[in-house]
Amino acid sequence: MEHLDLDEEQSVELIKSTVRLAHLARNKFLAEAPQVPKELPWILGSIGPYGAHLHDGSEYTGEYADTVDAEVIKKWHRVRIEAVLEAGVDGLAIETIPCRMEAEALVEIMTDEYPDVKYWLAFQCKDDQSIAHGENFAETCRAIWTKAKESSNILAIGTNCVNPRIVSPLFKAVNSGYPEAQKIPLVVYPNSGETYTVKDGWTGKEDCQPLENYAGEWISLGAKIIGGCCRTYARDIQRIKKFVENL
């Protein structure tokens, strides 16, 4: 509304149009596929963090958790959740969440208001132990998973938009030592491993390993959904898929 000079109805319609584009892409793929896939490819609506609209970088710190009420965050998210659901997504990718408070608020929405909508929850992490706001990753995942499983519509919990090198330590802390039945299904879609700064943009490509090199260990630690975030491309997903199919 502020930056594109739209009213609220037009803004919501713009969000819905992104889902319609995804449907067009899926229909085109299905029309051109040599054989119909066993399962219809899913379209998931991206539900990003509250801090992303503040334009102050707080989606990477979660510092708004110290000053913004959970009900305010819930109200902000409902508009976007409703828009993509009305437009026909198959589920939600609740992602790049930097703080436990926001994750708990979102899980409450999904448990109480949308118990039939499938979703995963992925955190932004600042290192190999903590989510961006500083809470312990493993403890947060365990607590969130226990709450979310009350309605059984959560698919996985994990991390996205992080350096792939920190994923294994995070996942080991969540699932190591637990019997198979008690392990949490995990989701991960990291960056390429490059580093971003405002001054230099993306740097360090020469130091990056292909994501499929990490995939085997992630799967052994409980990863059920694997993909890529910033600076990853269709070819990266194809290589991950080929690796998984060859297991």
Coordinates of C-alpha atoms in Angstrom, one line a residue:
M1 CA 0.0 0.0 0.0
E2 CA 2.8 2.4 1.0
H3 CA 5.3 1.8 -1.8
L4 CA 3.0 0.9 -4.8
D5 CA 0.3 3.4 -4.0
L6 CA -2.4 0.6 -3.7
D7 CA -5.3 0.3 -1.4
E8 CA -5.7 -2.7 0.9
E9 CA -7.9 -4.7 -1.5
Q10 CA -5.5 -4.2 -4.4
S11 CA -2.6 -5.2 -2.2
V12 CA -4.2 -8.5 -1.1
E13 CA -5.1 -9.1 -4.8
L14 CA -1.4 -8.6 -5.7
I15 CA -0.4 -11.3 -3.2
K16 CA -3.1 -13.6 -4.6
S17 CA -1.8 -13.0 -8.1
T18 CA 1.6 -14.6 -7.2
V19 CA -0.3 -17.9 -6.4
R20 CA -2.1 -17.7 -9.7
L21 CA 1.3 -17.4 -11.5
A22 CA 2.5 -20.5 -9.6
H23 CA -0.7 -22.4 -10.8
L24 CA 0.1 -21.4 -14.4
A25 CA 3.6 -22.6 -14.0
R26 CA 2.5 -26.0 -12.6
N27 CA -0.1 -26.4 -15.3
K28 CA 2.5 -25.7 -18.0
F29 CA 4.8 -28.2 -16.4
L30 CA 2.1 -30.9 -16.3
A31 CA 1.2 -30.2 -19.9
E32 CA 4.8 -30.7 -21.0
A33 CA 5.8 -33.5 -18.7
P34 CA 6.5 -36.8 -20.6
Q35 CA 4.5 -38.6 -17.9
V36 CA 2.2 -37.5 -15.2
P37 CA 4.0 -37.4 -11.9
K38 CA 2.9 -39.8 -9.2
E39 CA 2.1 -36.8 -6.9
L40 CA 1.0 -33.4 -8.0
P41 CA 3.7 -30.8 -7.3
W42 CA 2.7 -28.7 -4.4
I43 CA 2.4 -24.9 -4.4
L44 CA 3.3 -23.5 -1.0
G45 CA 2.6 -19.9 0.1
S46 CA 5.6 -18.2 1.6
I47 CA 4.9 -16.7 5.0
G48 CA 7.9 -14.7 6.0
P49 CA 8.8 -12.9 9.2
Y50 CA 7.1 -9.8 10.6
G51 CA 10.4 -7.9 10.6
A52 CA 10.7 -8.1 6.8
H53 CA 8.2 -5.2 6.4
L54 CA 10.0 -3.0 8.9
H55 CA 12.9 -2.4 6.5
D56 CA 15.4 -2.3 9.3
G57 CA 17.1 -5.7 9.0
S58 CA 15.3 -7.0 12.0
E59 CA 14.1 -10.1 10.2
Y60 CA 17.8 -11.2 10.7
T61 CA 17.8 -10.4 14.4
G62 CA 14.2 -10.8 15.7
E63 CA 14.7 -7.9 18.0
Y64 CA 11.1 -6.8 17.5
A65 CA 10.1 -9.8 19.7
D66 CA 11.2 -7.6 22.6
T67 CA 8.8 -4.7 21.8
V68 CA 5.9 -6.0 19.6
D69 CA 3.0 -7.9 21.1
A70 CA 2.2 -11.4 19.8
E71 CA -1.4 -10.4 19.0
V72 CA 0.0 -7.6 16.7
I73 CA 2.1 -10.1 14.9
K74 CA -0.8 -12.6 14.6
K75 CA -3.0 -9.9 13.0
W76 CA -0.2 -9.0 10.5
H77 CA 0.2 -12.6 9.5
R78 CA -3.5 -13.4 9.1
V79 CA -4.0 -11.1 6.2
R80 CA -1.2 -12.9 4.2
I81 CA -2.2 -16.4 5.2
E82 CA -5.8 -15.8 4.2
A83 CA -4.8 -14.3 0.9
V84 CA -2.6 -17.2 -0.2
L85 CA -5.1 -19.8 1.1
E86 CA -8.0 -18.2 -0.8
A87 CA -5.9 -18.1 -3.9
G88 CA -5.4 -21.9 -3.7
V89 CA -2.0 -23.0 -2.2
D90 CA -1.5 -26.6 -1.1
G91 CA 0.2 -25.5 2.1
L92 CA 2.4 -22.9 3.7
A93 CA 6.1 -22.4 4.0
I94 CA 6.4 -20.4 7.2
E95 CA 10.0 -19.3 6.8
T96 CA 13.0 -17.3 7.9
I97 CA 11.4 -16.8 11.3
P98 CA 14.0 -15.2 13.6
C99 CA 12.5 -15.5 17.1
R100 CA 10.7 -18.1 19.2
M101 CA 7.9 -15.7 20.1
E102 CA 6.8 -15.2 16.5
A103 CA 7.1 -19.0 15.9
E104 CA 4.8 -19.7 18.8
A105 CA 2.3 -17.1 17.6
L106 CA 2.2 -18.6 14.1
V107 CA 1.9 -22.2 15.5
E108 CA -1.1 -21.0 17.6
I109 CA -2.7 -19.5 14.5
M110 CA -2.2 -22.7 12.5
T111 CA -3.3 -25.0 15.4
D112 CA -6.4 -23.0 16.4
E113 CA -7.5 -21.4 13.1
Y114 CA -6.2 -23.6 10.2
P115 CA -5.9 -27.1 11.6
D116 CA -6.3 -28.7 8.2
V117 CA -3.7 -26.6 6.4
K118 CA -0.3 -28.3 6.0
Y119 CA 2.8 -26.2 6.8
W120 CA 6.4 -26.3 7.7
L121 CA 8.3 -23.9 10.0
A122 CA 11.9 -22.8 9.2
F123 CA 14.0 -20.5 11.4
Q124 CA 16.7 -18.0 10.6
C125 CA 19.8 -18.9 12.6
K126 CA 22.8 -16.7 13.6
D127 CA 25.2 -19.6 14.3
D128 CA 25.3 -23.4 14.7
Q129 CA 23.5 -23.3 18.0
S130 CA 21.0 -20.4 18.1
I131 CA 18.2 -18.9 16.1
A132 CA 18.6 -15.2 15.1
H133 CA 17.2 -13.7 18.3
G134 CA 19.5 -15.9 20.4
E135 CA 17.2 -18.7 21.6
N136 CA 18.7 -22.2 21.5
F137 CA 17.7 -23.8 18.2
A138 CA 17.3 -27.4 19.5
E139 CA 15.3 -26.4 22.6
T140 CA 13.1 -24.1 20.5
C141 CA 12.4 -26.8 17.8
R142 CA 11.5 -29.4 20.5
A143 CA 9.1 -27.0 22.3
I144 CA 7.5 -25.7 19.1
W145 CA 7.1 -29.3 17.7
T146 CA 5.4 -30.5 20.9
K147 CA 2.9 -27.7 20.6
A148 CA 2.4 -27.9 16.9
K149 CA 1.7 -31.7 16.9
E150 CA -1.5 -31.1 18.8
S151 CA -3.2 -30.5 15.5
S152 CA -0.9 -32.8 13.4
N153 CA -0.8 -30.4 10.4
I154 CA 2.9 -29.5 10.7
L155 CA 5.1 -31.3 8.1
A156 CA 8.6 -30.4 9.5
I157 CA 10.6 -27.9 11.4
G158 CA 14.0 -26.6 10.6
T159 CA 16.0 -23.7 9.1
N160 CA 16.4 -21.7 5.9
C161 CA 18.4 -18.8 4.5
V162 CA 21.5 -19.9 6.4
N163 CA 25.0 -21.0 5.5
P164 CA 24.9 -24.8 4.7
R165 CA 27.9 -25.4 6.9
I166 CA 26.0 -24.7 10.1
V167 CA 23.0 -27.0 9.3
S168 CA 24.5 -30.3 10.5
P169 CA 25.4 -29.1 14.0
L170 CA 21.9 -27.6 14.4
F171 CA 20.2 -30.8 13.3
K172 CA 22.5 -33.0 15.4
A173 CA 21.4 -31.0 18.5
V174 CA 17.7 -31.5 17.7
N175 CA 17.7 -35.3 16.9
S176 CA 20.9 -36.9 18.2
G177 CA 20.2 -39.3 21.1
Y178 CA 16.5 -39.7 20.4
P179 CA 15.0 -43.0 19.2
E180 CA 13.7 -43.0 15.7
A181 CA 10.1 -42.6 16.8
Q182 CA 10.9 -39.4 18.7
K183 CA 13.0 -37.7 16.0
I184 CA 11.5 -34.5 14.5
P185 CA 11.1 -34.4 10.7
L186 CA 13.4 -31.6 9.5
V187 CA 13.3 -29.1 6.7
V188 CA 16.3 -27.2 5.3
Y189 CA 16.9 -24.9 2.4
P190 CA 20.1 -22.9 2.9
N191 CA 21.8 -20.2 0.9
S192 CA 24.6 -21.2 -1.4
G193 CA 27.2 -20.6 1.3
E194 CA 28.2 -17.2 -0.1
T195 CA 28.3 -14.1 2.1
Y196 CA 26.3 -11.0 1.6
T197 CA 27.1 -7.4 2.5
V198 CA 25.5 -4.2 1.4
K199 CA 28.9 -2.9 0.3
D200 CA 30.2 -5.9 -1.7
G201 CA 27.0 -7.8 -2.5
W202 CA 27.5 -11.6 -2.7
T203 CA 31.1 -12.9 -2.3
G204 CA 32.8 -16.2 -1.6
K205 CA 31.4 -18.3 -4.4
E206 CA 34.7 -20.0 -4.9
D207 CA 34.6 -21.4 -1.3
C208 CA 31.2 -23.0 -1.7
Q209 CA 30.4 -26.7 -1.9
P210 CA 27.5 -28.0 -4.0
L211 CA 24.4 -28.4 -1.7
E212 CA 24.1 -32.1 -2.7
N213 CA 27.4 -32.7 -0.9
Y214 CA 25.7 -32.0 2.4
A215 CA 22.4 -33.7 1.6
G216 CA 23.4 -37.2 2.7
E217 CA 24.3 -36.1 6.3
W218 CA 21.2 -33.9 6.5
I219 CA 19.0 -36.9 5.6
S220 CA 20.7 -39.1 8.1
L221 CA 19.9 -36.5 10.8
G222 CA 16.2 -36.4 9.9
A223 CA 15.8 -34.0 7.0
K224 CA 12.6 -34.8 5.0
I225 CA 12.5 -31.6 2.9
I226 CA 15.6 -30.2 1.3
G227 CA 15.9 -27.2 -1.1
G228 CA 17.7 -23.9 -1.6
C229 CA 17.3 -20.3 -0.7
C230 CA 19.4 -17.2 -1.7
R231 CA 21.9 -17.8 -4.6
T232 CA 20.6 -21.3 -5.4
Y233 CA 19.0 -22.1 -8.7
A234 CA 17.0 -24.8 -10.5
R235 CA 20.1 -26.7 -11.4
D236 CA 21.0 -27.0 -7.6
I237 CA 17.5 -28.5 -6.9
Q238 CA 18.0 -30.9 -9.8
R239 CA 21.3 -32.1 -8.5
I240 CA 19.8 -32.5 -5.0
K241 CA 16.9 -34.5 -6.5
K242 CA 19.3 -36.7 -8.4
F243 CA 21.4 -37.4 -5.3
V244 CA 18.3 -38.3 -3.3
E245 CA 16.9 -40.6 -6.0
N246 CA 20.3 -42.4 -6.1
L247 CA 20.3 -43.2 -2.4

